[in-house]
CSV table of C-alpha atoms in Angstrom, one decimal:
chain,number,residue,atom,x,y,z
E,212,GLY,CA,-96.7,-89.2,-71.9
E,213,ASP,CA,-96.0,-93.0,-71.3
E,214,SER,CA,-92.4,-93.9,-70.8
E,215,VAL,CA,-90.4,-96.9,-69.9
E,216,THR,CA,-87.0,-96.8,-68.1
E,217,GLN,CA,-84.8,-100.2,-68.1
E,218,MET,CA,-81.4,-100.6,-66.6
E,219,GLU,CA,-78.5,-99.8,-69.1
E,220,GLY,CA,-76.2,-102.6,-70.2
E,221,PRO,CA,-74.4,-104.2,-71.3
E,222,VAL,CA,-74.7,-107.1,-68.8
E,223,THR,CA,-72.1,-109.9,-69.0
E,224,LEU,CA,-72.8,-113.1,-66.9
E,225,SER,CA,-71.5,-116.6,-66.5
E,226,GLU,CA,-73.6,-119.6,-67.2
E,227,GLU,CA,-75.9,-120.5,-64.4
E,228,ALA,CA,-75.7,-117.1,-62.9
E,229,PHE,CA,-78.9,-115.0,-61.7
E,230,LEU,CA,-80.2,-112.4,-64.0
E,231,THR,CA,-82.3,-109.6,-63.1
E,232,ILE,CA,-83.1,-106.5,-65.4
E,233,ASN,CA,-84.8,-103.6,-63.8
E,234,CYS,CA,-87.8,-101.9,-65.5
E,235,THR,CA,-90.0,-98.9,-64.2
E,236,TYR,CA,-92.6,-97.2,-66.1
E,237,THR,CA,-94.7,-93.9,-66.2
E,238,ALA,CA,-98.2,-94.3,-67.6
E,239,THR,CA,-101.8,-93.2,-67.4
E,240,GLY,CA,-104.5,-95.6,-66.7
E,241,TYR,CA,-103.9,-99.4,-66.5
E,242,PRO,CA,-101.3,-100.4,-69.0
E,243,SER,CA,-100.3,-104.0,-70.0
E,244,LEU,CA,-96.6,-104.8,-69.6
E,245,PHE,CA,-94.4,-106.8,-71.7
E,246,TRP,CA,-91.0,-108.1,-71.9
E,247,TYR,CA,-89.6,-108.7,-75.5
E,248,VAL,CA,-86.3,-110.4,-76.5
E,249,GLN,CA,-84.4,-109.9,-79.7
E,250,TYR,CA,-81.8,-112.7,-80.6
E,251,PRO,CA,-78.9,-111.8,-82.8
E,252,GLY,CA,-80.2,-111.1,-86.5
E,253,GLU,CA,-83.8,-111.7,-85.6
E,254,GLY,CA,-86.9,-109.6,-84.8
E,255,LEU,CA,-88.5,-109.1,-81.6
E,256,GLN,CA,-90.4,-112.0,-79.8
E,257,LEU,CA,-92.7,-111.7,-76.9
E,258,LEU,CA,-91.1,-113.2,-73.9
E,259,LEU,CA,-93.8,-112.7,-71.3
E,260,LYS,CA,-96.6,-110.4,-70.3
E,261,ALA,CA,-98.8,-109.1,-67.5
E,262,THR,CA,-102.1,-107.3,-67.9
E,263,LYS,CA,-102.8,-106.1,-64.3
E,264,ALA,CA,-101.3,-105.4,-61.0
E,265,ASP,CA,-99.8,-108.4,-59.2
E,266,ASP,CA,-99.9,-110.5,-62.3
E,267,LYS,CA,-96.9,-112.6,-62.9
E,268,GLY,CA,-95.7,-113.4,-66.3
E,269,SER,CA,-93.5,-116.4,-66.9
E,270,ASN,CA,-91.8,-118.2,-70.0
E,271,LYS,CA,-88.7,-120.1,-70.5
E,272,GLY,CA,-87.5,-119.7,-66.9
E,273,PHE,CA,-87.9,-116.0,-66.9
E,274,GLU,CA,-90.3,-114.3,-64.6
E,275,ALA,CA,-91.7,-110.7,-64.0
E,276,THR,CA,-94.4,-109.4,-61.7
E,277,TYR,CA,-96.4,-106.4,-62.4
E,278,ARG,CA,-95.9,-104.1,-59.4
E,279,LYS,CA,-98.3,-101.1,-59.5
E,280,GLU,CA,-97.3,-99.6,-56.1
E,281,THR,CA,-93.5,-99.3,-57.4
E,282,THR,CA,-94.5,-98.9,-61.1
E,283,SER,CA,-92.1,-101.7,-61.9
E,284,PHE,CA,-91.8,-104.9,-63.9
E,285,HIS,CA,-88.4,-106.3,-63.3
E,286,LEU,CA,-87.2,-109.4,-65.3
E,287,GLU,CA,-85.5,-112.4,-63.6
E,288,LYS,CA,-84.1,-115.6,-64.2
E,289,GLY,CA,-82.6,-117.9,-61.9
E,290,SER,CA,-80.0,-119.8,-64.0
E,291,VAL,CA,-79.0,-118.3,-67.4
E,292,GLN,CA,-77.7,-120.2,-70.4
E,293,VAL,CA,-75.6,-119.1,-73.4
E,294,SER,CA,-78.6,-119.3,-75.4
E,295,ASP,CA,-80.2,-116.4,-73.3
E,296,SER,CA,-77.6,-114.0,-74.9
E,297,ALA,CA,-79.8,-111.4,-76.5
E,298,VAL,CA,-81.2,-107.9,-76.2
E,299,TYR,CA,-84.2,-107.6,-73.8
E,300,PHE,CA,-86.9,-104.8,-74.2
E,301,CYS,CA,-89.4,-103.8,-71.6
E,302,ALA,CA,-92.5,-102.2,-73.0
E,303,LEU,CA,-96.0,-101.0,-71.9
E,304,ARG,CA,-99.1,-100.9,-73.8
E,305,ASN,CA,-101.8,-98.2,-73.6
E,306,ASP,CA,-104.6,-98.3,-76.4
E,307,TYR,CA,-102.9,-99.2,-79.7
E,308,LYS,CA,-99.3,-98.1,-78.7
E,309,LEU,CA,-96.4,-99.9,-77.3
E,310,SER,CA,-93.8,-97.7,-75.6
E,311,PHE,CA,-90.3,-99.4,-75.3
E,312,GLY,CA,-87.4,-99.1,-73.1
E,313,ALA,CA,-84.0,-98.6,-74.5
E,314,GLY,CA,-83.1,-102.3,-74.5
E,315,THR,CA,-80.5,-104.1,-72.3
E,316,THR,CA,-78.0,-106.3,-74.0
E,317,VAL,CA,-77.2,-109.5,-72.1
E,318,THR,CA,-74.3,-111.8,-72.9
E,319,VAL,CA,-73.8,-115.1,-71.1
E,320,ARG,CA,-70.5,-116.8,-71.2
E,321,ALA,CA,-69.9,-120.4,-71.0
A,536,ASP,CA,-97.8,-119.3,-86.4
A,537,VAL,CA,-98.3,-115.4,-87.1
A,538,LYS,CA,-95.8,-114.6,-89.9
A,539,VAL,CA,-94.7,-110.9,-90.5
A,540,THR,CA,-92.3,-110.5,-93.5
A,541,GLN,CA,-90.5,-107.6,-94.7
A,542,SER,CA,-89.2,-107.0,-98.1
A,543,SER,CA,-85.5,-106.6,-97.6
A,544,ARG,CA,-83.2,-107.4,-94.6
A,545,TYR,CA,-80.5,-105.0,-95.8
A,546,LEU,CA,-80.9,-101.9,-98.0
A,547,VAL,CA,-78.5,-99.3,-99.2
A,548,LYS,CA,-79.8,-96.1,-100.6
A,549,ARG,CA,-78.4,-92.6,-101.4
A,550,THR,CA,-79.5,-89.2,-100.0
A,551,GLY,CA,-82.4,-87.8,-101.5
A,552,GLU,CA,-83.7,-91.2,-103.0
A,553,LYS,CA,-87.4,-92.3,-102.4
A,554,VAL,CA,-87.4,-95.5,-100.5
A,555,PHE,CA,-90.1,-98.0,-100.0
A,556,LEU,CA,-90.2,-100.7,-97.1
A,557,GLU,CA,-92.9,-103.2,-97.4
A,558,CYS,CA,-94.4,-105.3,-94.7
A,559,VAL,CA,-96.9,-108.2,-95.1
A,560,GLN,CA,-98.7,-110.2,-92.5
A,561,ASP,CA,-100.7,-113.4,-92.9
A,562,MET,CA,-102.9,-113.4,-90.0
A,563,ASP,CA,-105.6,-111.0,-91.0
A,564,HIS,CA,-104.6,-108.6,-88.2
A,565,GLU,CA,-106.3,-105.2,-88.1
A,566,ASN,CA,-103.3,-103.3,-86.6
A,567,MET,CA,-100.0,-102.7,-88.2
A,568,PHE,CA,-96.9,-100.6,-87.0
A,569,TRP,CA,-93.7,-99.4,-88.2
A,570,TYR,CA,-90.9,-98.6,-85.6
A,571,ARG,CA,-87.2,-97.6,-85.9
A,572,GLN,CA,-84.7,-99.2,-83.7
A,573,ASP,CA,-81.6,-97.2,-82.7
A,574,PRO,CA,-78.9,-98.1,-80.1
A,575,GLY,CA,-79.8,-96.6,-76.8
A,576,LEU,CA,-83.1,-95.4,-77.7
A,577,GLY,CA,-85.2,-98.6,-78.0
A,578,LEU,CA,-88.0,-98.8,-80.6
A,579,ARG,CA,-89.8,-95.6,-81.5
A,580,LEU,CA,-93.1,-95.7,-83.2
A,581,ILE,CA,-93.2,-94.0,-86.7
A,582,TYR,CA,-96.9,-94.6,-87.9
A,583,PHE,CA,-99.5,-97.1,-87.2
A,584,SER,CA,-102.7,-98.4,-89.1
A,585,TYR,CA,-105.7,-99.7,-87.4
A,586,ASP,CA,-107.7,-100.4,-90.6
A,587,VAL,CA,-107.3,-100.3,-94.4
A,588,LYS,CA,-106.6,-96.7,-95.6
A,589,MET,CA,-106.6,-95.5,-92.0
A,590,LYS,CA,-103.1,-94.3,-90.5
A,591,GLU,CA,-102.1,-92.4,-87.4
A,592,LYS,CA,-98.7,-90.7,-86.6
A,593,GLY,CA,-96.7,-92.1,-84.0
A,594,ASP,CA,-94.0,-90.5,-82.0
A,595,ILE,CA,-91.5,-89.7,-84.9
A,596,PRO,CA,-93.4,-89.4,-88.1
A,597,GLU,CA,-91.4,-86.6,-89.8
A,598,GLY,CA,-89.7,-87.5,-93.1
A,599,TYR,CA,-91.9,-90.6,-93.4
A,600,SER,CA,-95.2,-91.5,-94.9
A,601,VAL,CA,-97.3,-94.8,-95.0
A,602,SER,CA,-99.7,-96.6,-97.1
A,603,ARG,CA,-102.2,-99.3,-96.4
A,604,GLU,CA,-104.3,-100.2,-99.4
A,605,LYS,CA,-104.9,-103.8,-98.4
A,606,LYS,CA,-105.3,-105.4,-95.0
A,607,GLU,CA,-102.2,-107.6,-95.0
A,608,ARG,CA,-99.7,-104.9,-96.4
A,609,PHE,CA,-98.3,-101.9,-94.8
A,610,SER,CA,-95.7,-99.8,-96.6
A,611,LEU,CA,-93.2,-97.3,-95.1
A,612,ILE,CA,-92.1,-94.6,-97.5
A,613,LEU,CA,-89.1,-92.2,-97.2
A,614,GLU,CA,-89.9,-89.5,-99.6
A,615,SER,CA,-86.3,-88.1,-99.7
A,616,ALA,CA,-83.9,-90.3,-97.8
A,617,SER,CA,-81.4,-88.5,-95.5
A,618,THR,CA,-78.4,-89.9,-93.6
A,619,ASN,CA,-80.2,-89.5,-90.3
A,620,GLN,CA,-82.8,-92.2,-91.4
A,621,THR,CA,-80.1,-94.8,-91.3
A,622,SER,CA,-81.6,-97.2,-88.9
A,623,MET,CA,-83.2,-100.7,-88.3
A,624,TYR,CA,-86.9,-100.6,-89.4
A,625,LEU,CA,-89.3,-103.1,-87.6
A,626,CYS,CA,-92.9,-103.8,-88.7
A,627,ALA,CA,-95.5,-105.3,-86.4
A,628,SER,CA,-99.0,-106.3,-86.3
A,629,SER,CA,-101.6,-107.2,-83.8
A,630,PRO,CA,-105.2,-108.1,-83.7
A,631,PRO,CA,-107.6,-105.7,-82.1
A,632,GLY,CA,-109.3,-106.3,-78.7
A,633,THR,CA,-108.8,-106.0,-74.9
A,634,SER,CA,-109.2,-108.1,-72.0
A,635,GLY,CA,-111.0,-106.6,-69.0
A,636,GLY,CA,-110.9,-103.3,-70.6
A,637,ARG,CA,-107.1,-103.4,-70.9
A,638,PRO,CA,-105.2,-103.8,-74.2
A,639,ASN,CA,-103.4,-107.0,-73.9
A,640,ASN,CA,-102.7,-108.3,-77.3
A,641,GLU,CA,-99.2,-108.8,-78.3
A,642,GLN,CA,-97.5,-107.4,-81.4
A,643,PHE,CA,-95.8,-109.7,-83.8
A,644,PHE,CA,-92.6,-108.4,-85.2
A,645,GLY,CA,-91.0,-108.9,-88.5
A,646,PRO,CA,-87.1,-109.6,-88.8
A,647,GLY,CA,-86.4,-106.1,-89.6
A,648,THR,CA,-85.0,-104.1,-92.4
A,649,ARG,CA,-81.3,-102.5,-91.8
A,650,LEU,CA,-81.4,-99.4,-93.9
A,651,THR,CA,-78.2,-97.4,-94.8
A,652,VAL,CA,-78.5,-94.0,-96.4
A,653,LEU,CA,-75.2,-92.9,-97.9
């Protein structure tokens, strides 16, 4: 079945540091790929998405590129802020279902 | 803005009780979902519904049932709550549709219900 593996946290960074969270997937067909973010006390929000190979999703300074050859969708941000502290989930969608990674907790210190 | 609301943010129940978790969405979405979120396991799909009165099992349906009598409302039912059902429960909805044959519609999530079963 479909599965998503993302790097384990927690990750602690200083403000303005570079962030990367690795995500790889196993799936049949041509899934769409997503990054969701969950801020403390809130539900999940879509951060960015990509629907086909070589697509780059971007939002709020975050980027991820759909790499079919390496089955990866790594999340990156060049300069993080304290407000980026959250749990980040990589996910793929085949048909109706979303399959999620375990989540990576990111804490950014001032 | 799409809004998905859940009836309670926090709930405490006793073992053996019947528990209802309610979810309502206001965007006329066909698809609705129930997940549970546990540390280190991410989100796991319990049930989903793609139309009124239609439901399909997700990855972990045991111990749960669902009801969808109206398009905007999707209920999760714990017939006899157990301590291993203590978790965060998240509801989501999405419109149907694909783009170029690929499913690409995002799911919109509610704030979650943190259920504790004692």
